[in-house]
Coordinates of C-alpha atoms in Angstrom, one line a residue:
Chain P
M1 CA -45.0 51.6 -18.6
V2 CA -42.3 53.6 -20.4
R3 CA -42.5 56.2 -17.7
Q4 CA -41.9 53.5 -15.1
Y5 CA -38.9 52.2 -17.0
F6 CA -37.6 55.8 -17.1
I7 CA -38.0 56.2 -13.4
F8 CA -36.3 52.8 -12.7
G9 CA -33.4 53.6 -15.0
F10 CA -32.9 57.0 -13.5
L11 CA -32.8 55.6 -10.0
S12 CA -30.5 52.9 -11.1
L13 CA -28.1 55.5 -12.6
L14 CA -28.4 57.5 -9.4
A15 CA -27.5 54.5 -7.4
V16 CA -24.5 53.6 -9.7
V17 CA -23.1 57.2 -9.7
G18 CA -23.6 57.3 -5.9
C19 CA -21.5 54.2 -5.4
T20 CA -18.8 55.4 -7.7
E21 CA -15.6 56.7 -6.0
D22 CA -14.6 60.4 -6.9
P23 CA -12.7 60.0 -10.1
V24 CA -10.8 63.0 -9.4
D25 CA -9.2 61.8 -6.0
N26 CA -8.1 58.2 -5.7
A27 CA -6.5 58.5 -2.3
I28 CA -7.9 56.6 0.7
I29 CA -8.5 58.7 3.7
D30 CA -6.9 56.9 6.7
D31 CA -8.1 58.3 9.9
Q32 CA -5.7 56.1 11.9
A33 CA -2.6 57.5 10.3
I34 CA -0.3 59.9 12.3
T35 CA 1.9 62.3 10.6
G36 CA 4.8 64.4 11.9
P37 CA 8.3 63.9 13.2
S38 CA 9.0 60.2 14.3
A39 CA 12.6 60.1 15.3
P40 CA 12.8 60.5 19.1
T41 CA 15.8 62.3 20.4
P42 CA 17.8 60.4 23.1
Y43 CA 18.1 62.2 26.5
A44 CA 20.8 61.9 29.1
L45 CA 19.7 62.6 32.6
E46 CA 21.4 65.5 34.4
V47 CA 22.9 64.0 37.5
P48 CA 25.4 65.8 39.7
A49 CA 28.9 64.1 40.0
Y50 CA 28.2 63.2 43.7
F51 CA 25.2 61.0 42.6
P52 CA 25.5 57.5 41.3
A53 CA 24.7 57.0 37.7
P54 CA 21.0 56.5 37.1
I55 CA 19.7 53.0 36.4
V56 CA 19.1 52.5 32.7
D57 CA 16.0 50.7 31.7
P58 CA 16.6 49.2 28.2
E59 CA 13.0 48.6 27.8
N60 CA 12.2 52.3 28.1
P61 CA 15.0 54.5 27.0
I62 CA 14.5 58.1 27.7
T63 CA 14.0 60.6 24.9
E64 CA 13.1 64.3 24.9
E65 CA 9.8 63.7 23.3
G66 CA 9.0 60.9 25.6
I67 CA 9.6 63.0 28.6
E68 CA 7.4 65.9 27.2
L69 CA 4.7 63.5 26.3
G70 CA 4.9 61.8 29.8
R71 CA 4.8 65.3 31.5
H72 CA 1.5 66.1 29.5
I73 CA -0.1 63.0 30.5
F74 CA 1.1 63.1 34.1
Y75 CA -0.8 66.5 34.5
D76 CA -3.8 65.6 32.2
R77 CA -7.0 65.2 34.3
D78 CA -9.3 64.8 31.3
I79 CA -7.3 61.8 30.0
L80 CA -6.4 59.9 33.2
S81 CA -9.5 60.1 35.5
S82 CA -12.9 58.8 34.6
D83 CA -14.5 62.2 35.7
G84 CA -11.8 64.5 34.5
S85 CA -11.0 65.6 38.0
M86 CA -7.7 64.1 38.9
S87 CA -4.3 63.3 37.3
C88 CA -1.0 61.8 38.7
A89 CA -0.2 65.3 39.8
S90 CA -3.3 65.5 42.1
C91 CA -1.5 63.1 44.5
H92 CA 2.0 64.0 43.6
K93 CA 2.1 67.7 43.8
Q94 CA 5.4 69.5 42.9
E95 CA 5.2 72.0 45.8
L96 CA 5.0 69.1 48.3
A97 CA 8.0 67.3 46.6
F98 CA 5.5 65.2 44.7
T99 CA 3.5 64.0 47.7
D100 CA -0.1 65.2 48.7
G101 CA 0.1 66.0 52.4
L102 CA -2.4 63.4 53.2
N103 CA -2.0 60.3 55.4
R104 CA -3.8 58.3 52.7
S105 CA -4.5 59.7 49.3
L106 CA -8.0 60.5 48.2
G107 CA -9.3 59.3 44.7
I108 CA -12.0 60.8 42.5
R109 CA -14.8 59.6 44.8
Q110 CA -13.1 61.2 47.8
L111 CA -12.4 57.8 49.3
E112 CA -9.1 57.1 51.0
G113 CA -6.7 54.8 49.2
G114 CA -4.7 52.3 51.1
R115 CA -1.5 54.3 51.6
S116 CA 0.2 57.6 51.6
A117 CA 1.4 59.0 48.2
M118 CA 5.2 58.4 47.9
S119 CA 7.5 61.2 46.8
L120 CA 8.6 60.8 43.2
V121 CA 12.1 62.3 43.5
N122 CA 15.2 60.3 42.5
L123 CA 13.3 57.3 41.2
A124 CA 15.9 56.8 38.6
F125 CA 18.3 55.6 41.4
N126 CA 15.9 52.9 42.8
P127 CA 17.3 49.4 42.2
S128 CA 14.4 47.8 44.0
G129 CA 10.7 47.5 43.3
F130 CA 8.5 50.5 43.3
N131 CA 5.5 51.4 45.6
W132 CA 5.6 51.0 49.2
D133 CA 5.5 47.3 48.9
G134 CA 7.7 46.7 45.8
S135 CA 4.7 45.5 43.8
S136 CA 5.9 47.1 40.6
P137 CA 9.5 45.8 39.5
K138 CA 9.7 48.5 36.8
L139 CA 8.7 52.1 37.2
W140 CA 6.6 52.2 34.1
E141 CA 4.5 49.3 35.3
Q142 CA 3.8 51.3 38.5
A143 CA 1.5 53.7 36.6
I144 CA -0.9 51.1 35.3
H145 CA -2.7 50.4 38.5
P146 CA -3.5 53.9 39.8
V147 CA -5.5 54.7 36.6
E148 CA -8.0 51.8 37.1
D149 CA -8.0 51.6 40.8
M150 CA -11.5 52.7 42.0
L151 CA -9.9 54.5 45.0
E152 CA -7.7 56.5 42.7
L153 CA -8.5 57.7 39.2
D154 CA -11.2 54.9 38.7
N155 CA -10.8 54.8 34.9
D156 CA -10.7 52.2 32.4
W157 CA -7.6 51.8 30.2
A158 CA -9.7 51.3 27.1
E159 CA -11.3 54.7 27.8
V160 CA -8.0 56.3 28.3
L161 CA -6.6 54.9 25.1
R162 CA -9.8 56.0 23.2
K163 CA -9.3 59.6 24.6
L164 CA -5.7 59.6 23.7
R165 CA -6.3 58.3 20.1
E166 CA -9.1 60.7 19.5
H167 CA -7.2 63.7 20.9
D168 CA -6.0 66.6 18.7
D169 CA -2.4 66.6 20.0
Y170 CA -1.5 63.3 21.7
P171 CA -1.2 61.1 18.6
A172 CA 1.5 63.3 17.1
R173 CA 3.3 63.3 20.5
F174 CA 3.2 59.6 20.7
R175 CA 4.6 59.3 17.1
A176 CA 7.2 61.8 18.1
A177 CA 8.1 59.8 21.2
F178 CA 7.8 56.3 20.0
G179 CA 7.9 56.5 16.2
I180 CA 4.5 54.9 15.7
D181 CA 2.5 55.3 12.5
R182 CA -1.0 54.8 13.5
K183 CA -3.3 55.8 16.3
E184 CA -4.2 52.2 17.2
E185 CA -0.5 51.8 18.2
I186 CA -1.0 54.1 21.1
T187 CA -1.1 51.5 23.9
R188 CA -1.3 51.3 27.7
E189 CA 2.4 50.3 27.7
L190 CA 3.6 53.3 25.7
T191 CA 1.4 55.6 27.9
V192 CA 2.9 54.5 31.1
K193 CA 6.4 54.3 29.7
A194 CA 6.1 58.0 28.8
I195 CA 4.9 58.9 32.3
A196 CA 7.8 56.9 33.6
Q197 CA 10.3 58.7 31.3
F198 CA 9.0 62.0 32.8
E199 CA 9.2 60.9 36.4
R200 CA 12.7 59.6 35.9
T201 CA 13.8 63.1 35.1
I202 CA 12.7 64.4 38.6
I203 CA 16.0 64.6 40.3
S204 CA 16.4 66.3 43.7
A205 CA 20.0 67.2 44.3
D206 CA 20.1 70.8 45.3
S207 CA 19.4 71.0 49.0
K208 CA 21.3 72.8 51.6
F209 CA 22.9 69.6 52.5
D210 CA 24.2 69.3 48.9
R211 CA 25.6 72.8 49.0
V212 CA 27.3 72.2 52.2
V213 CA 28.6 68.7 51.7
Y214 CA 29.1 68.3 48.1
Q215 CA 29.3 71.8 46.6
N216 CA 31.1 73.6 49.3
T217 CA 29.0 76.8 48.9
D218 CA 27.3 76.8 52.1
F219 CA 27.6 76.1 55.8
F220 CA 25.7 74.1 58.4
T221 CA 24.5 76.0 61.4
E222 CA 25.7 74.6 64.7
A223 CA 22.4 72.8 65.3
E224 CA 22.4 71.3 61.8
Q225 CA 26.1 70.1 62.2
L226 CA 25.2 68.6 65.6
G227 CA 22.3 66.8 64.0
A228 CA 24.4 65.4 61.2
D229 CA 27.2 64.3 63.5
S230 CA 25.3 63.2 66.6
L231 CA 22.7 60.8 65.2
F232 CA 22.4 60.9 61.4
F233 CA 25.9 60.0 60.2
V234 CA 27.5 58.2 62.9
E235 CA 30.7 56.6 61.4
N236 CA 32.3 55.7 64.6
V237 CA 29.7 54.0 66.7
P238 CA 31.1 53.4 70.2
P239 CA 30.5 49.9 71.6
G240 CA 27.1 49.6 73.4
T241 CA 25.6 52.4 71.3
L242 CA 22.4 51.0 70.2
H243 CA 21.6 53.5 67.5
P244 CA 23.7 53.1 64.2
G245 CA 22.7 56.4 62.9
C246 CA 19.7 57.3 60.6
G247 CA 22.1 57.2 57.7
H248 CA 22.4 53.4 58.2
C249 CA 19.2 53.1 56.2
H250 CA 18.9 56.6 54.7
N251 CA 22.3 56.7 53.2
A252 CA 23.6 59.8 51.3
P253 CA 23.2 61.0 48.7
N254 CA 19.8 59.5 48.0
F255 CA 18.9 59.1 51.7
G256 CA 16.9 56.0 51.4
D257 CA 18.3 52.4 50.6
N258 CA 14.9 51.4 49.0
K259 CA 15.2 48.0 50.8
F260 CA 12.1 46.4 52.4
K261 CA 12.0 46.3 56.3
N262 CA 9.7 46.2 59.3
N263 CA 10.6 49.3 60.9
G264 CA 8.8 48.5 64.1
I265 CA 5.8 50.9 63.8
E266 CA 3.1 48.2 64.0
D267 CA 2.3 46.6 67.3
V268 CA 0.8 43.3 66.4
A269 CA 0.8 39.8 68.1
S270 CA 2.3 37.8 65.2
L271 CA 3.5 38.1 61.6
D272 CA -0.1 37.2 60.5
D273 CA -1.8 40.1 62.1
F274 CA -0.6 43.0 60.0
V275 CA -3.6 44.8 58.6
D276 CA -1.4 46.0 55.7
K277 CA 1.1 43.3 54.9
G278 CA 3.4 45.3 52.7
L279 CA 6.0 43.2 50.9
G280 CA 4.5 40.0 52.3
G281 CA 1.2 40.9 50.6
V282 CA 3.1 40.9 47.2
N283 CA 5.1 37.8 47.5
G284 CA 3.0 35.9 49.9
N285 CA 5.8 35.3 52.4
R286 CA 4.5 35.7 55.9
F287 CA 8.1 36.6 57.1
D288 CA 7.9 39.7 54.7
N289 CA 4.6 40.9 56.3
G290 CA 4.8 44.4 57.6
K291 CA 7.9 45.3 55.5
F292 CA 7.8 48.4 53.5
R293 CA 10.3 50.3 51.2
T294 CA 12.8 52.7 52.9
P295 CA 11.9 56.1 51.3
T296 CA 14.1 58.9 50.5
L297 CA 14.4 61.6 53.2
R298 CA 15.1 64.2 50.6
N299 CA 12.5 66.9 51.1
I300 CA 11.3 65.2 54.2
A301 CA 10.3 68.5 55.8
L302 CA 7.6 68.8 52.9
T303 CA 6.3 65.3 52.7
A304 CA 4.3 64.9 56.0
P305 CA 2.5 62.9 57.3
Y306 CA 5.0 60.0 57.5
M307 CA 5.1 56.2 57.0
H308 CA 3.2 54.1 54.5
D309 CA -0.1 55.0 56.2
G310 CA 0.8 58.6 57.3
R311 CA 0.4 57.7 61.0
F312 CA 3.0 60.2 62.0
K313 CA 1.9 63.8 61.5
T314 CA 5.2 65.3 62.3
L315 CA 9.0 64.4 62.2
E316 CA 9.0 64.8 66.0
E317 CA 6.6 61.9 66.1
V318 CA 8.8 60.0 63.8
L319 CA 11.9 60.5 65.9
D320 CA 10.0 59.7 69.1
H321 CA 9.1 56.3 67.4
Y322 CA 12.5 55.4 66.5
A323 CA 13.9 56.5 70.0
S324 CA 11.3 54.4 71.7
G325 CA 12.2 51.2 69.7
G326 CA 10.0 49.0 68.0
H327 CA 7.7 46.2 69.1
N328 CA 10.0 43.3 69.3
L329 CA 8.4 41.4 66.4
E330 CA 10.7 38.6 65.0
N331 CA 11.1 40.1 61.5
E332 CA 11.7 43.6 62.8
D333 CA 14.8 45.3 61.6
P334 CA 17.5 44.5 64.2
N335 CA 18.6 48.1 64.0
I336 CA 15.4 49.4 65.6
T337 CA 16.7 49.3 69.2
G338 CA 15.5 52.3 70.8
F339 CA 17.9 55.0 72.2
T340 CA 18.2 58.0 74.3
L341 CA 17.3 61.3 72.5
T342 CA 17.7 64.6 74.3
E343 CA 15.6 67.6 73.4
R344 CA 18.7 69.2 72.2
E345 CA 19.6 66.3 70.0
K346 CA 16.1 66.0 68.7
E347 CA 16.1 69.8 67.8
A348 CA 19.5 69.3 66.1
L349 CA 18.4 66.3 64.1
L350 CA 15.2 68.2 62.9
A351 CA 17.4 71.1 61.9
F352 CA 19.5 68.7 59.9
L353 CA 16.5 67.0 58.2
N354 CA 15.4 70.4 57.2
T355 CA 18.6 70.9 55.3
L356 CA 17.4 68.1 52.9
T357 CA 14.7 70.4 51.3
D358 CA 15.6 71.2 47.7
E359 CA 13.8 74.4 47.0
S360 CA 14.6 74.6 43.5
L361 CA 12.7 71.3 42.8
L362 CA 9.5 72.9 43.9
T363 CA 9.4 75.4 41.2
D364 CA 11.5 73.8 38.4
E365 CA 9.5 74.3 35.3
R366 CA 10.8 71.2 33.8
F367 CA 8.8 69.4 36.2
S368 CA 5.6 71.7 36.3
A369 CA 2.3 71.4 34.4
P370 CA 2.8 72.2 30.7
R371 CA 1.4 75.6 29.7
Chain T
M1 CA 55.3 25.9 -3.6
K2 CA 52.4 28.2 -2.7
Y3 CA 51.4 25.9 0.0
L4 CA 54.8 25.9 1.6
L5 CA 54.4 29.1 3.7
P6 CA 51.2 28.0 5.2
L7 CA 52.3 24.7 6.0
L8 CA 55.4 25.9 7.6
L9 CA 53.2 28.3 9.7
L10 CA 50.9 25.6 10.7
F11 CA 53.9 23.4 11.7
V12 CA 55.2 26.2 13.8
L13 CA 51.9 26.8 15.5
T14 CA 51.3 23.1 16.1
A15 CA 54.8 22.7 17.5
C16 CA 54.0 25.6 20.0
Q17 CA 50.9 23.9 21.4
D18 CA 51.7 22.1 24.7
D19 CA 49.7 18.9 24.9
D20 CA 50.2 18.9 28.6
D21 CA 49.0 22.4 29.1
P22 CA 46.4 21.9 31.9
V23 CA 44.3 24.9 31.0
S24 CA 43.2 25.3 27.4
A25 CA 43.7 28.8 26.0
T26 CA 41.0 28.5 23.5
E27 CA 38.1 26.3 24.8
E28 CA 35.9 28.1 27.2
V29 CA 33.1 26.4 29.0
E30 CA 30.5 27.5 31.5
L31 CA 31.3 27.0 35.1
S32 CA 28.5 27.3 37.7
L33 CA 29.7 28.3 41.1
D34 CA 27.2 27.8 44.1
F35 CA 27.4 29.9 47.2
R36 CA 25.6 28.3 50.2
A37 CA 24.9 29.8 53.5
D38 CA 24.6 27.4 56.5
Y39 CA 23.8 27.5 60.2
A40 CA 25.5 24.8 62.2
G41 CA 26.0 22.8 59.1
Q42 CA 22.5 23.1 57.7
P43 CA 21.3 25.2 55.0
L44 CA 20.4 28.6 56.4
A45 CA 16.8 29.5 56.4
I46 CA 16.4 33.3 56.6
Q47 CA 13.7 34.3 59.1
S48 CA 12.0 31.0 59.0
G49 CA 14.6 29.0 60.7
T50 CA 14.9 29.1 64.5
Y51 CA 18.5 28.3 65.6
T52 CA 20.2 27.5 68.9
Y53 CA 23.1 29.6 69.9
P54 CA 25.7 28.0 72.1
T55 CA 24.9 30.3 75.0
G56 CA 21.3 28.8 75.1
A57 CA 19.8 31.7 73.2
R58 CA 17.7 31.3 70.1
L59 CA 18.2 33.2 66.8
K60 CA 16.2 34.2 63.9
V61 CA 18.8 35.3 61.1
L62 CA 17.5 38.2 59.0
L63 CA 20.5 39.0 56.9
F64 CA 23.8 37.4 55.9
Q65 CA 25.9 39.0 53.2
Y66 CA 29.6 39.4 52.3
Y67 CA 31.6 40.9 49.5
I68 CA 34.1 38.8 47.5
S69 CA 36.9 40.6 45.4
D70 CA 39.1 39.0 42.6
L71 CA 37.4 35.6 42.6
E72 CA 39.9 33.5 40.8
L73 CA 40.5 30.0 39.6
L74 CA 44.1 28.7 40.2
P75 CA 45.4 26.6 37.2
V76 CA 47.5 23.5 37.8
G77 CA 51.0 24.2 37.0
G78 CA 51.0 27.6 38.4
G79 CA 49.7 29.5 35.3
E80 CA 48.0 32.9 35.6
A81 CA 45.0 32.9 37.8
V82 CA 41.6 33.0 35.8
R83 CA 39.7 35.9 37.1
L84 CA 35.9 35.2 37.4
T85 CA 34.9 38.6 38.8
D86 CA 36.4 41.7 40.3
I87 CA 33.7 42.2 42.8
D88 CA 30.5 40.6 43.8
L89 CA 28.1 40.7 46.7
I90 CA 26.8 37.4 48.0
R91 CA 23.6 37.9 50.0
W92 CA 20.8 36.1 51.8
M93 CA 18.0 38.5 53.0
S94 CA 14.7 36.9 52.1
A95 CA 12.8 34.0 53.4
S96 CA 11.7 33.4 49.8
E97 CA 15.3 32.6 48.7
P98 CA 17.0 29.3 48.9
A99 CA 20.2 28.9 50.8
T100 CA 22.2 28.4 47.7
T101 CA 22.8 31.2 45.2
T102 CA 24.4 30.5 42.0
R103 CA 26.7 32.4 39.7
S104 CA 27.8 31.3 36.2
Y105 CA 31.1 32.2 34.4
R106 CA 32.9 31.4 31.2
V107 CA 36.2 29.9 31.9
P108 CA 39.0 28.0 30.0
A109 CA 38.5 24.2 30.2
G110 CA 41.2 22.5 32.2
E111 CA 42.5 21.4 35.4
Y112 CA 42.7 23.7 38.4
R113 CA 44.3 23.3 41.7
G114 CA 42.1 25.6 43.6
L115 CA 40.0 28.9 44.0
R116 CA 40.6 32.0 45.9
F117 CA 38.9 35.4 46.7
G118 CA 39.3 38.4 48.8
L119 CA 36.8 38.5 51.5
G120 CA 35.6 42.1 51.5
V121 CA 36.1 45.0 49.1
K122 CA 39.6 45.1 47.9
P123 CA 41.4 48.3 48.8
E124 CA 41.5 49.8 45.3
L125 CA 37.7 49.5 45.0
N126 CA 37.1 50.5 48.6
A127 CA 38.8 53.7 47.8
R128 CA 36.1 54.5 45.2
N129 CA 32.8 56.2 46.0
P130 CA 29.5 54.9 45.1
S131 CA 29.0 57.9 42.9
E132 CA 31.5 56.4 40.5
F133 CA 29.2 53.5 39.7
A134 CA 25.6 53.0 38.6
A135 CA 23.0 53.0 41.4
D136 CA 22.3 49.4 40.8
Y137 CA 25.9 48.1 41.0
V138 CA 27.1 46.0 43.8
L139 CA 29.1 48.9 45.2
N140 CA 26.3 51.3 46.1
E141 CA 25.4 53.8 48.8
A142 CA 23.3 51.3 50.7
E143 CA 26.4 49.3 51.5
F144 CA 28.5 52.3 52.2
W145 CA 29.1 53.8 55.7
G146 CA 30.8 57.1 54.7
P147 CA 33.9 58.8 53.6
T148 CA 36.0 57.4 56.3
T149 CA 34.7 54.0 57.0
R150 CA 33.9 53.1 53.4
Y151 CA 32.0 49.9 52.4
V152 CA 30.4 47.3 54.7
F153 CA 32.4 44.1 53.8
A154 CA 30.0 41.8 55.6
K155 CA 26.7 41.9 57.4
I156 CA 25.1 39.4 59.9
E157 CA 21.8 40.5 61.4
A158 CA 19.6 38.5 63.5
N159 CA 17.0 38.9 66.3
A160 CA 17.7 36.8 69.5
D161 CA 15.5 35.3 72.1
L162 CA 17.7 35.6 75.1
E163 CA 15.3 34.6 77.8
N164 CA 13.7 31.7 75.9
D165 CA 10.2 33.3 76.1
N166 CA 9.7 32.9 72.5
T167 CA 10.2 36.6 71.9
F168 CA 12.9 37.6 69.5
D169 CA 13.4 40.9 70.9
T170 CA 17.1 41.5 71.0
G171 CA 18.5 42.9 67.7
L172 CA 22.0 41.8 66.7
S173 CA 23.6 43.7 63.9
Y174 CA 27.3 43.1 62.9
H175 CA 28.5 45.2 60.1
L176 CA 32.1 44.4 59.5
G177 CA 34.7 46.0 57.2
T178 CA 37.8 48.1 56.8
D179 CA 40.9 47.8 54.7
A180 CA 42.8 46.2 57.5
L181 CA 40.3 43.4 57.7
Y182 CA 40.5 42.4 54.0
T183 CA 41.4 38.8 53.9
T184 CA 42.3 36.5 51.1
V185 CA 40.7 33.0 51.2
T186 CA 42.3 30.3 49.4
F187 CA 41.2 26.7 48.7
D188 CA 43.7 24.1 47.5
Q189 CA 41.5 21.5 46.1
T190 CA 42.0 20.1 42.6
F191 CA 39.2 19.9 40.0
R192 CA 38.8 19.6 36.2
V193 CA 36.4 22.0 34.2
A194 CA 35.2 20.5 30.9
E195 CA 32.3 21.0 28.6
G196 CA 29.4 19.1 30.1
S197 CA 31.4 17.5 32.8
S198 CA 32.3 20.1 35.3
P199 CA 31.9 19.2 38.9
A200 CA 29.5 20.9 41.2
I201 CA 31.5 23.5 43.2
T202 CA 30.2 25.2 46.3
V203 CA 31.5 27.9 48.5
A204 CA 29.9 27.3 51.8
A205 CA 29.7 29.8 54.7
D206 CA 28.4 29.0 58.1
V207 CA 26.8 31.9 60.1
L208 CA 27.3 30.1 63.4
R209 CA 30.9 29.4 62.8
A210 CA 31.4 33.1 62.3
L211 CA 29.9 33.8 65.7
S212 CA 31.1 30.7 67.6
A213 CA 34.1 28.4 66.9
S214 CA 37.0 26.6 68.5
G215 CA 35.4 27.0 71.9
Q216 CA 35.0 30.8 71.7
T217 CA 31.6 32.2 71.4
F218 CA 30.7 35.8 70.8
D219 CA 28.7 37.0 73.9
I220 CA 25.5 38.2 72.6
S221 CA 24.1 38.8 76.1
N222 CA 26.5 41.6 76.5
P223 CA 24.7 44.9 75.2
D224 CA 28.1 46.1 74.1
Q225 CA 28.4 43.3 71.7
R226 CA 25.1 43.4 70.0
N227 CA 25.9 46.0 67.4
V228 CA 29.0 46.6 65.4
H229 CA 29.0 49.4 63.0
G230 CA 31.5 51.8 61.3
G231 CA 34.5 52.6 63.3
N232 CA 34.0 50.1 66.2
Q233 CA 35.4 47.3 64.3
E234 CA 37.5 46.1 67.2
V235 CA 34.4 44.7 68.8
G236 CA 33.7 42.5 65.7
R237 CA 37.3 41.6 64.8
D238 CA 37.0 38.1 66.1
I239 CA 33.7 37.7 64.2
W240 CA 35.4 38.7 61.0
E241 CA 38.4 36.4 61.7
R242 CA 36.1 33.5 62.3
L243 CA 34.1 34.4 59.2
A244 CA 37.3 34.4 57.1
G245 CA 38.5 31.2 58.5
Q246 CA 35.4 29.1 58.1
F247 CA 34.7 29.0 54.3
R248 CA 34.7 25.6 52.8
L249 CA 35.0 24.5 49.3
E250 CA 32.8 21.4 48.4
I251 CA 33.5 19.7 45.0
R252 CA 31.2 17.0 43.8
E253 CA 32.1 15.2 40.6

């Protein structure tokens, strides 16, 4: 009996001792806390004098740390896609002016998405909605959907956040960028805002066109000059001239007015027959069916195939379309009228369009994958 | 004695205040100003409306916009005009939008004898490039022709059915503007602005009256008259003059 009491007493003591906190160290270990710098450094976008001032998003001010965090996430396959095979950069390749060369982007399942990947240059100057159809009013909102779209990265935001919070490096980067104290404060919104901060820094402004027109350090060839003067920038449009000049919608220096238009590429019987309704699919207005955002022509020689569905493989096909006119639908842009385009003019126009390529953009390490 | 100086000061200030001053220098109230687009006297329905043109054609209007510069209220008694805005772009481009768009301003309460604005971009702003402003400012590259022709003061775009075959296959695009066309529009109509009792004030513009008025109708069957862009403003001069002359100010107490 005594022996039983002894054993019971020993076990009780063991239990009590086992439950007692270490008397030497009373600190609570908080595995959610993030340490390190937490005061982000404001960043001013570098914009040439011939560009307008970039649009400020008061909900997402740009900081050095935010840009760097966004760049890391932009290129991080492990974090963004469910199988670790793709990131934003998979469809927005720097060497292709942040497009992918496909008519419709392929997601992790190798299935085609709905549209062609848009170039990401000069997004800081877009006053309209983002995406081809304007479905994202703000740039940072744009990055939400591709992560969870089964035809794109096919991931779950909860899973993305879990990986970010458990990562060795990202929590400190989030703290540096947004001043947060705890891992659980890493949210979807902060993640896409960081991506948007990086994207807003991608400014393309150093093409031959810029060097000739704005910097006065280069010269157009005869063909390039003819292309610019004959059809692109037509300031003095003679009466009866149907074509107002490509620059009518693709105005310099950004070469895309970001407005939503039916540019006449779709031959459908009525406004209700568009397979891809574009802006009309977003706002539910049938008169906006078939309208898509006018994209920039900067680096256009690198961003084939063309249009929202990549239907035109070459710039020649694009020019042929505009020269042939549209399909006479009631919401077609009235400036799609058809016009005569000689072979010489076409070659000249193509030569001019090639001057919009910004070679420095393609290798600029600020926009490349982090090492 | 110590109250003498403040009392004298108060007396001087009170004496300076003019009871008959029509515009209070201190009390500011909110004034809403409506801009309405019409076609033939009816609110314009972008794209969804089908309109008859005097030549028998039918129109779908896709875009109507114009710049206004130096929008000002004119105080009764000839005081200094109250500037509401230096520049604004009034635009209808979507079937989702109503025919009336509203702007709000803070203005001194008081009685006014009218309102005026410059139709177009005033010369000192027209001389400035889009690169001098933010990309989302009303003066931007999307409304800018180029270094010579500058900003597009007004746009009317439509698709016409000339053959009455229910196909709106003739594009009409009238882009107007140059310093020489800049026109001041003045309304002489009295109204009083006061806290909570300001009248409803509407600046109305009629697309049809810009194209056809006083027995003169712009001939859209002529291919040479379907597009006005950049330097060929002579073709559109009469459209501009009709546009500048047709604005109406509606005041409802």
